[in-house]
């Protein structure tokens, strides 16, 4: 199961990076911001995004001991979204010892 999760989150991280970079090369978010903000689905997507960030941040706050790391990961989650989320989960997956599973992944380190 852990190996499968490593593969899935690695593939997802690569895919999200590709989508973000290719979209950034094609279109500037800063030039499109006013237009995007006027679309109701874009506003709903942002609310959805930040609700997910809140949930992931609560899990990360539970797992991390260092206040510095908590603040750093919060900033990365907000600024980088899924790129930071996939990276955080992958780091947690690779920290697991042989024989540890999802229970240890979700619990405190």
Short mmCIF file of C-alpha atoms in Angstrom, two decimals:
data_model
loop_
_atom_site.label_atom_id
_atom_site.label_comp_id
_atom_site.label_asym_id
_atom_site.label_seq_id
_atom_site.Cartn_x
_atom_site.Cartn_y
_atom_site.Cartn_z
CA UNK A 1 0.00 0.00 0.00
CA UNK A 2 2.75 2.49 0.90
CA UNK A 3 4.63 1.78 -2.34
CA UNK A 4 1.42 2.38 -4.30
CA UNK A 5 0.87 5.67 -2.47
CA UNK A 6 4.44 6.73 -3.25
CA UNK A 7 3.88 6.02 -6.93
CA UNK A 8 0.48 7.76 -7.01
CA UNK A 9 1.69 10.89 -5.19
CA UNK A 10 4.88 11.04 -7.29
CA UNK A 11 2.87 10.83 -10.51
CA UNK A 12 0.42 13.42 -9.20
CA UNK A 13 3.27 15.76 -8.23
CA UNK A 14 4.84 15.45 -11.69
CA UNK A 15 1.47 16.01 -13.39
CA UNK A 16 0.54 19.06 -11.29
CA UNK A 17 3.98 20.60 -11.90
CA UNK A 18 3.56 20.04 -15.64
CA UNK A 19 0.08 21.60 -15.66
CA UNK A 20 1.16 24.63 -13.61
CA UNK A 21 4.33 25.28 -15.64
CA UNK A 22 2.67 24.81 -19.03
CA UNK A 23 -0.29 27.00 -18.01
CA UNK A 24 2.07 29.67 -16.66
CA UNK A 25 3.94 29.74 -19.96
CA UNK A 26 0.68 30.10 -21.86
CA UNK A 27 -1.16 32.58 -19.64
CA UNK A 28 -0.29 35.00 -16.82
CA UNK A 29 -2.45 34.59 -13.72
CA UNK A 30 -1.80 38.23 -12.81
CA UNK A 31 -3.08 39.49 -16.19
CA UNK A 32 -6.16 37.24 -16.03
CA UNK A 33 -6.99 37.80 -12.35
CA UNK A 34 -9.83 40.32 -12.81
CA UNK A 35 -11.47 38.14 -15.45
CA UNK A 36 -11.06 34.96 -13.42
CA UNK A 37 -12.43 36.65 -10.30
CA UNK A 38 -15.62 37.49 -12.16
CA UNK A 39 -16.39 33.83 -12.92
CA UNK A 40 -18.59 32.25 -10.21
CA UNK A 41 -16.94 28.83 -10.68
CA UNK A 42 -13.51 30.33 -10.13
CA UNK A 43 -14.66 31.82 -6.82
CA UNK A 44 -16.18 28.45 -5.84
CA UNK A 45 -12.93 26.71 -6.81
CA UNK A 46 -10.91 29.06 -4.61
CA UNK A 47 -13.22 28.47 -1.63
CA UNK A 48 -12.91 24.73 -2.25
CA UNK A 49 -9.12 25.03 -2.47
CA UNK A 50 -8.81 26.91 0.80
CA UNK A 51 -11.17 24.51 2.60
CA UNK A 52 -8.87 21.67 1.51
CA UNK A 53 -5.80 23.64 2.58
CA UNK A 54 -7.41 24.12 6.01
CA UNK A 55 -7.99 20.35 6.39
CA UNK A 56 -4.48 19.44 5.22
CA UNK A 57 -2.98 22.11 7.47
CA UNK A 58 -4.77 20.70 10.52
CA UNK A 59 -3.24 17.27 9.77
CA UNK A 60 0.20 18.82 9.23
CA UNK A 61 -0.07 20.84 12.49
CA UNK A 62 -0.91 17.59 14.29
CA UNK A 63 2.09 15.78 12.79
CA UNK A 64 4.80 18.45 12.96
CA UNK A 65 6.54 19.33 16.22
CA UNK A 66 8.45 22.40 15.05
CA UNK A 67 6.61 25.74 14.96
CA UNK A 68 8.97 26.85 12.19
CA UNK A 69 8.03 23.85 10.02
CA UNK A 70 4.34 24.39 10.72
CA UNK A 71 4.55 27.98 9.50
CA UNK A 72 6.74 27.06 6.53
CA UNK A 73 4.41 24.29 5.36
CA UNK A 74 1.35 26.51 5.83
CA UNK A 75 2.91 29.15 3.57
CA UNK A 76 3.89 26.50 1.02
CA UNK A 77 0.39 24.98 1.05
CA UNK A 78 -1.25 28.36 0.46
CA UNK A 79 1.23 29.50 -2.21
CA UNK A 80 1.86 26.24 -4.06
CA UNK A 81 -1.33 24.27 -3.43
CA UNK A 82 -1.19 20.69 -4.65
CA UNK A 83 2.51 20.91 -5.41
CA UNK A 84 3.26 21.49 -1.72
CA UNK A 85 0.60 19.02 -0.58
CA UNK A 86 1.96 16.19 -2.73
CA UNK A 87 5.49 17.04 -1.62
CA UNK A 88 4.50 16.96 2.06
CA UNK A 89 2.71 13.63 1.72
CA UNK A 90 5.66 12.14 -0.21
CA UNK A 91 8.09 13.27 2.48
CA UNK A 92 5.87 11.65 5.11
CA UNK A 93 5.66 8.44 3.03
CA UNK A 94 9.43 8.23 2.62
CA UNK A 95 9.94 8.80 6.36
CA UNK A 96 8.04 5.61 7.16
CA UNK A 97 10.11 2.67 8.32
CA UNK A 98 9.83 -0.76 6.75
CA UNK A 99 6.59 -2.40 7.85
CA UNK A 100 4.85 0.85 8.77
CA UNK A 101 1.60 1.64 7.02
CA UNK A 102 -1.20 4.13 6.65
CA UNK A 103 -1.86 4.19 10.40
CA UNK A 104 1.69 5.46 11.03
CA UNK A 105 1.42 7.86 8.08
CA UNK A 106 -1.61 9.54 9.58
CA UNK A 107 -0.45 9.52 13.20
CA UNK A 108 2.05 11.78 14.92
CA UNK A 109 5.75 11.30 14.16
#
